[in-house]
mmCIF file of C-alpha atoms in Angstrom:
data_model
loop_
_atom_site.group_PDB
_atom_site.id
_atom_site.type_symbol
_atom_site.label_atom_id
_atom_site.label_comp_id
_atom_site.label_asym_id
_atom_site.label_seq_id
_atom_site.Cartn_x
_atom_site.Cartn_y
_atom_site.Cartn_z
ATOM 1 C CA MET A 99 -5.634 -42.760 36.990
ATOM 2 C CA ALA A 100 -8.115 -44.628 39.651
ATOM 3 C CA VAL A 101 -6.535 -48.187 40.657
ATOM 4 C CA VAL A 102 -8.493 -51.496 40.651
ATOM 5 C CA PHE A 103 -8.065 -54.619 42.438
ATOM 6 C CA HIS A 104 -10.182 -57.717 42.089
ATOM 7 C CA GLY A 105 -10.841 -60.095 44.552
ATOM 8 C CA LEU A 106 -9.435 -58.978 47.840
ATOM 9 C CA GLY A 107 -11.031 -61.643 49.529
ATOM 10 C CA SER A 108 -8.883 -64.823 47.192
ATOM 11 C CA ASP A 109 -5.460 -65.511 47.681
ATOM 12 C CA ALA A 110 -5.301 -64.432 43.978
ATOM 13 C CA GLY A 111 -6.426 -61.461 44.828
ATOM 14 C CA LEU A 112 -4.018 -60.829 48.032
ATOM 15 C CA LYS A 113 -1.021 -61.950 45.701
ATOM 16 C CA LYS A 114 -1.174 -59.293 43.140
ATOM 17 C CA LEU A 115 -1.974 -56.639 46.036
ATOM 18 C CA ASP A 116 1.460 -57.667 47.786
ATOM 19 C CA GLU A 117 2.949 -57.476 44.115
ATOM 20 C CA TYR A 118 1.653 -54.151 43.871
ATOM 21 C CA LEU A 119 2.647 -53.089 47.034
ATOM 22 C CA LEU A 120 6.360 -54.613 46.427
ATOM 23 C CA THR A 121 7.483 -50.655 45.382
ATOM 24 C CA ARG A 122 4.868 -48.546 47.233
ATOM 25 C CA SER A 123 3.934 -47.202 50.639
ATOM 26 C CA TYR A 124 0.260 -46.515 50.107
ATOM 27 C CA ILE A 125 -2.382 -47.145 47.584
ATOM 28 C CA THR A 126 -1.507 -44.128 45.614
ATOM 29 C CA GLY A 127 0.679 -41.119 45.924
ATOM 30 C CA TYR A 128 3.239 -40.772 48.771
ATOM 31 C CA GLN A 129 0.921 -40.431 51.441
ATOM 32 C CA ALA A 130 -1.872 -42.038 53.413
ATOM 33 C CA SER A 131 -5.360 -41.450 51.397
ATOM 34 C CA LYS A 132 -8.836 -42.151 51.156
ATOM 35 C CA ASP A 133 -7.639 -45.159 48.464
ATOM 36 C CA ASP A 134 -5.678 -46.548 51.606
ATOM 37 C CA LEU A 135 -8.810 -46.464 53.314
ATOM 38 C CA VAL A 136 -10.919 -48.163 50.616
ATOM 39 C CA VAL A 137 -8.757 -51.088 50.527
ATOM 40 C CA HIS A 138 -8.129 -51.264 54.315
ATOM 41 C CA ALA A 139 -12.296 -51.392 54.575
ATOM 42 C CA ALA A 140 -12.208 -54.348 51.715
ATOM 43 C CA LEU A 141 -10.210 -56.290 53.864
ATOM 44 C CA SER A 142 -12.337 -58.381 56.020
ATOM 45 C CA LYS A 143 -9.461 -59.592 58.112
ATOM 46 C CA ALA A 144 -5.602 -58.844 58.819
ATOM 47 C CA PRO A 145 -4.049 -60.731 56.107
ATOM 48 C CA SER A 146 -1.896 -63.685 56.561
ATOM 49 C CA ALA A 147 1.991 -62.708 57.105
ATOM 50 C CA GLU A 148 2.726 -65.018 54.163
ATOM 51 C CA TYR A 149 2.249 -61.591 52.201
ATOM 52 C CA VAL A 150 4.669 -59.314 53.816
ATOM 53 C CA ASN A 151 4.306 -56.130 52.003
ATOM 54 C CA VAL A 152 0.636 -55.959 52.801
ATOM 55 C CA SER A 153 0.650 -57.349 55.766
ATOM 56 C CA ARG A 154 2.891 -54.242 56.530
ATOM 57 C CA TRP A 155 1.027 -51.861 54.518
ATOM 58 C CA TYR A 156 -2.046 -52.699 56.247
ATOM 59 C CA ASN A 157 -0.309 -52.178 59.761
ATOM 60 C CA HIS A 158 0.765 -49.191 59.014
ATOM 61 C CA ILE A 159 -2.754 -47.987 57.849
ATOM 62 C CA LYS A 160 -4.428 -49.211 61.183
ATOM 63 C CA ALA A 161 -1.499 -47.629 63.511
ATOM 64 C CA LEU A 162 -2.438 -44.209 61.498
ATOM 65 C CA LEU A 163 -6.448 -44.452 62.082
ATOM 66 C CA ARG A 164 -6.026 -45.197 65.170
ATOM 67 C CA ILE A 165 -3.658 -42.082 65.995
ATOM 68 C CA SER A 166 -4.991 -39.515 63.708
ATOM 69 C CA GLY A 167 -6.821 -40.642 60.916
ATOM 70 C CA VAL A 168 -6.053 -40.498 57.164
ATOM 71 C CA SER A 169 -6.864 -37.164 55.572
ATOM 72 C CA GLY A 170 -5.620 -37.502 51.562
ATOM 73 C CA ASP A 171 -7.851 -37.455 48.880
ATOM 74 C CA GLY A 172 -6.255 -40.401 47.038
ATOM 75 C CA ALA A 173 -6.481 -40.227 43.082
ATOM 76 C CA GLY A 174 -9.356 -43.029 43.367
ATOM 77 C CA VAL A 175 -9.694 -46.678 43.695
ATOM 78 C CA THR A 176 -12.413 -49.193 42.844
ATOM 79 C CA ILE A 177 -12.652 -52.990 44.535
ATOM 80 C CA LYS A 178 -14.195 -55.471 41.978
ATOM 81 C CA SER A 179 -15.451 -58.808 43.880
ATOM 82 C CA SER A 180 -14.230 -61.229 41.246
ATOM 83 C CA ALA A 181 -11.012 -61.214 39.331
ATOM 84 C CA PRO A 182 -11.120 -60.497 35.730
ATOM 85 C CA GLU A 183 -11.908 -62.791 33.395
ATOM 86 C CA GLU A 184 -8.971 -62.681 31.038
ATOM 87 C CA GLU A 185 -5.533 -61.146 32.233
ATOM 88 C CA ILE A 186 -4.666 -58.191 29.594
ATOM 89 C CA ALA A 187 -1.079 -57.869 29.446
ATOM 90 C CA THR A 188 0.554 -54.191 29.689
ATOM 91 C CA PRO A 189 3.547 -53.767 26.539
ATOM 92 C CA PRO A 190 6.957 -52.898 27.747
ATOM 93 C CA ALA A 191 8.008 -49.695 27.202
ATOM 94 C CA ALA A 192 9.848 -50.333 24.735
ATOM 95 C CA ASP A 193 7.038 -51.541 22.225
ATOM 96 C CA ALA A 194 5.423 -48.059 23.162
ATOM 97 C CA LYS A 195 8.645 -45.936 21.972
ATOM 98 C CA ALA A 196 9.153 -48.174 19.064
ATOM 99 C CA ALA A 197 5.386 -47.243 17.794
ATOM 100 C CA PRO A 198 6.391 -43.881 15.375
ATOM 101 C CA ALA A 199 8.866 -45.952 13.976
ATOM 102 C CA GLU A 200 6.060 -48.816 12.861
ATOM 103 C CA GLU A 201 3.818 -46.403 11.806
ATOM 104 C CA GLU A 202 3.666 -46.759 8.432
ATOM 105 C CA ASP A 203 1.711 -50.560 9.300
ATOM 106 C CA ASP A 204 -0.365 -48.702 11.442
ATOM 107 C CA ASP A 205 -3.389 -50.317 9.072
ATOM 108 C CA ASP A 206 -2.541 -53.983 10.050
ATOM 109 C CA VAL A 207 -1.610 -53.286 13.897
ATOM 110 C CA ASP A 208 -4.620 -52.264 16.302
ATOM 111 C CA LEU A 209 -2.036 -49.690 18.680
ATOM 112 C CA PHE A 210 -5.199 -48.246 19.850
ATOM 113 C CA GLY A 211 -7.237 -51.108 21.032
ATOM 114 C CA GLU A 212 -9.524 -50.140 18.166
ATOM 115 C CA GLU A 213 -12.649 -52.935 17.298
ATOM 116 C CA THR A 214 -12.002 -55.219 14.657
ATOM 117 C CA GLU A 215 -14.483 -55.715 12.073
ATOM 118 C CA GLU A 216 -15.304 -58.911 13.877
ATOM 119 C CA GLU A 217 -15.745 -57.242 16.879
ATOM 120 C CA LYS A 218 -17.868 -54.365 15.244
ATOM 121 C CA LYS A 219 -20.257 -57.230 13.862
ATOM 122 C CA ALA A 220 -20.231 -59.473 16.918
ATOM 123 C CA ALA A 221 -21.357 -55.911 18.915
ATOM 124 C CA GLU A 222 -23.292 -54.902 16.486
ATOM 125 C CA GLU A 223 -25.349 -58.632 16.572
ATOM 126 C CA ARG A 224 -25.402 -58.396 20.416
ATOM 127 C CA ALA A 225 -27.135 -55.118 20.337
ATOM 128 C CA ALA A 226 -29.644 -56.454 17.834
ATOM 129 C CA ALA A 227 -30.281 -59.270 20.355
ATOM 130 C CA VAL A 228 -30.919 -57.222 23.268
ATOM 131 C CA LYS A 229 -33.351 -54.990 21.290
ATOM 132 C CA ALA A 230 -34.918 -57.441 19.949
ATOM 133 C CA SER A 231 -35.856 -59.308 23.442
ATOM 134 C CA GLY A 232 -36.494 -55.420 24.452
ATOM 135 C CA LYS A 233 -33.601 -55.945 27.397
ATOM 136 C CA LYS A 234 -32.162 -53.255 28.676
ATOM 137 C CA LYS A 235 -28.380 -51.923 28.785
ATOM 138 C CA GLU A 236 -27.564 -52.434 32.679
ATOM 139 C CA SER A 237 -27.504 -49.089 34.410
ATOM 140 C CA GLY A 238 -23.718 -48.120 35.827
ATOM 141 C CA LYS A 239 -22.473 -49.598 39.254
ATOM 142 C CA SER A 240 -20.560 -47.319 42.316
ATOM 143 C CA SER A 241 -18.626 -48.436 45.025
ATOM 144 C CA VAL A 242 -19.271 -46.335 48.119
ATOM 145 C CA LEU A 243 -17.045 -45.931 51.413
ATOM 146 C CA LEU A 244 -19.106 -44.967 54.000
ATOM 147 C CA ASP A 245 -18.350 -43.359 57.391
ATOM 148 C CA VAL A 246 -20.678 -43.769 59.870
ATOM 149 C CA LYS A 247 -20.678 -41.974 63.358
ATOM 150 C CA PRO A 248 -22.357 -43.217 66.702
ATOM 151 C CA TRP A 249 -23.724 -40.278 69.065
ATOM 152 C CA ASP A 250 -21.703 -41.173 72.069
ATOM 153 C CA ASP A 251 -19.520 -43.763 73.439
ATOM 154 C CA GLU A 252 -22.245 -45.536 75.358
ATOM 155 C CA THR A 253 -23.707 -46.013 71.428
ATOM 156 C CA ASP A 254 -24.013 -50.199 70.675
ATOM 157 C CA MET A 255 -22.081 -50.391 67.570
ATOM 158 C CA LYS A 256 -23.525 -54.241 67.053
ATOM 159 C CA LYS A 257 -27.180 -52.163 66.926
ATOM 160 C CA LEU A 258 -25.855 -49.728 64.991
ATOM 161 C CA GLU A 259 -24.408 -51.922 62.221
ATOM 162 C CA GLU A 260 -27.866 -53.875 62.020
ATOM 163 C CA ALA A 261 -29.568 -50.791 61.789
ATOM 164 C CA VAL A 262 -27.450 -49.731 58.568
ATOM 165 C CA ARG A 263 -28.097 -52.905 57.217
ATOM 166 C CA SER A 264 -31.456 -53.079 57.555
ATOM 167 C CA VAL A 265 -31.746 -50.892 54.885
ATOM 168 C CA GLN A 266 -32.841 -52.790 52.195
ATOM 169 C CA LEU A 267 -33.342 -50.683 48.815
ATOM 170 C CA GLU A 268 -33.183 -52.315 45.094
ATOM 171 C CA GLY A 269 -29.615 -51.667 43.761
ATOM 172 C CA LEU A 270 -28.112 -51.143 46.839
ATOM 173 C CA THR A 271 -25.635 -54.239 48.120
ATOM 174 C CA TRP A 272 -24.267 -53.717 51.762
ATOM 175 C CA GLY A 273 -20.218 -54.767 51.728
ATOM 176 C CA ALA A 274 -17.169 -55.037 54.781
ATOM 177 C CA SER A 275 -17.376 -53.350 57.601
ATOM 178 C CA LYS A 276 -14.745 -52.196 60.469
ATOM 179 C CA LEU A 277 -15.054 -50.608 63.301
ATOM 180 C CA VAL A 278 -12.343 -47.460 63.454
ATOM 181 C CA PRO A 279 -11.258 -46.112 67.112
ATOM 182 C CA VAL A 280 -12.015 -42.100 66.694
ATOM 183 C CA GLY A 281 -10.737 -41.236 70.475
ATOM 184 C CA TYR A 282 -12.241 -41.365 74.032
ATOM 185 C CA GLY A 283 -13.316 -44.382 73.993
ATOM 186 C CA ILE A 284 -15.338 -43.644 70.887
ATOM 187 C CA LYS A 285 -15.300 -45.693 67.188
ATOM 188 C CA LYS A 286 -16.624 -44.938 64.024
ATOM 189 C CA MET A 287 -18.014 -47.676 61.684
ATOM 190 C CA THR A 288 -16.774 -47.613 58.105
ATOM 191 C CA ILE A 289 -18.789 -49.993 55.668
ATOM 192 C CA MET A 290 -18.533 -50.595 52.319
ATOM 193 C CA LEU A 291 -21.488 -50.364 49.777
ATOM 194 C CA THR A 292 -22.202 -50.801 46.144
ATOM 195 C CA ILE A 293 -25.207 -48.775 44.503
ATOM 196 C CA VAL A 294 -27.272 -49.132 40.776
ATOM 197 C CA ASP A 295 -26.670 -45.369 39.697
ATOM 198 C CA ASP A 296 -29.670 -45.160 38.163
ATOM 199 C CA LEU A 297 -31.844 -46.796 41.295
ATOM 200 C CA VAL A 298 -30.060 -45.309 44.420
ATOM 201 C CA SER A 299 -28.766 -42.168 45.506
ATOM 202 C CA VAL A 300 -25.824 -41.743 48.358
ATOM 203 C CA ASP A 301 -27.206 -38.297 48.904
ATOM 204 C CA SER A 302 -30.568 -39.679 49.406
ATOM 205 C CA LEU A 303 -29.690 -43.145 51.478
ATOM 206 C CA ILE A 304 -28.225 -41.167 53.739
ATOM 207 C CA GLU A 305 -30.641 -38.122 54.307
ATOM 208 C CA ASP A 306 -33.404 -40.507 54.157
ATOM 209 C CA TYR A 307 -32.455 -43.585 55.858
ATOM 210 C CA LEU A 308 -29.205 -43.511 57.810
ATOM 211 C CA THR A 309 -29.852 -40.416 59.567
ATOM 212 C CA ALA A 310 -33.503 -40.184 60.015
ATOM 213 C CA GLU A 311 -35.811 -42.364 62.430
ATOM 214 C CA PRO A 312 -35.708 -44.599 63.471
ATOM 215 C CA ILE A 313 -31.632 -44.915 62.998
ATOM 216 C CA ASN A 314 -31.034 -42.207 63.951
ATOM 217 C CA GLU A 315 -31.163 -42.787 67.482
ATOM 218 C CA HIS A 316 -27.924 -45.055 67.006
ATOM 219 C CA VAL A 317 -26.393 -42.672 64.030
ATOM 220 C CA GLN A 318 -25.012 -39.014 64.786
ATOM 221 C CA SER A 319 -23.499 -38.884 60.742
ATOM 222 C CA CYS A 320 -22.842 -40.230 57.773
ATOM 223 C CA ASP A 321 -19.678 -39.021 55.058
ATOM 224 C CA ILE A 322 -18.247 -40.565 51.941
ATOM 225 C CA VAL A 323 -15.082 -40.935 52.063
ATOM 226 C CA ALA A 324 -14.677 -42.731 49.080
ATOM 227 C CA PHE A 325 -16.778 -42.781 45.752
ATOM 228 C CA ASN A 326 -15.489 -45.071 42.632
ATOM 229 C CA LYS A 327 -17.511 -45.677 39.039
ATOM 230 C CA ILE A 328 -17.059 -49.677 39.018
#
């Protein structure tokens, strides 16, 4: 199941990540994976030593990128720019076990999160309002992490990034980026982006823009490292 992190640029977001990594070496699983790359790229700078677990994990992933890279697929991770509107507590394990014994009262207890009559009515009213105003349902979005590779060690990585970010499309938002050493003095750029699924195709973005003229003067290739629905 995909892991979701909110507002990693804020103290609250870093605190949540620090708590998450208290008992974990990696974001998901027992080896470094693309999930670690997604979260690593989402951090605009090295975390403060105040966040002991995040700092440990961050430096470990940074070291792996310098030595041999990360090849694990991961389980899927999503980064959201802000904190959730409402924190929903997870029921303790004991409650889940006790549920079958309380089966006779399932008419009164919403065990599976089904909508109440009031919620259904409110949803119907919102749908009717949207239909009446002629508004369309908002398209889904996806978070993408790209590896952008230069031609050689003489490529100006600042100009490479400027060229990549110069691509402006409806439904495309560029995010944080960082340079990662790959050996022999060559660095690649990892960059986050968010797309509106109905408006932008990542494959088309790469083929028609990022590896086409004039950007291919700087960019040799682009690879999708992670792709997650938001």
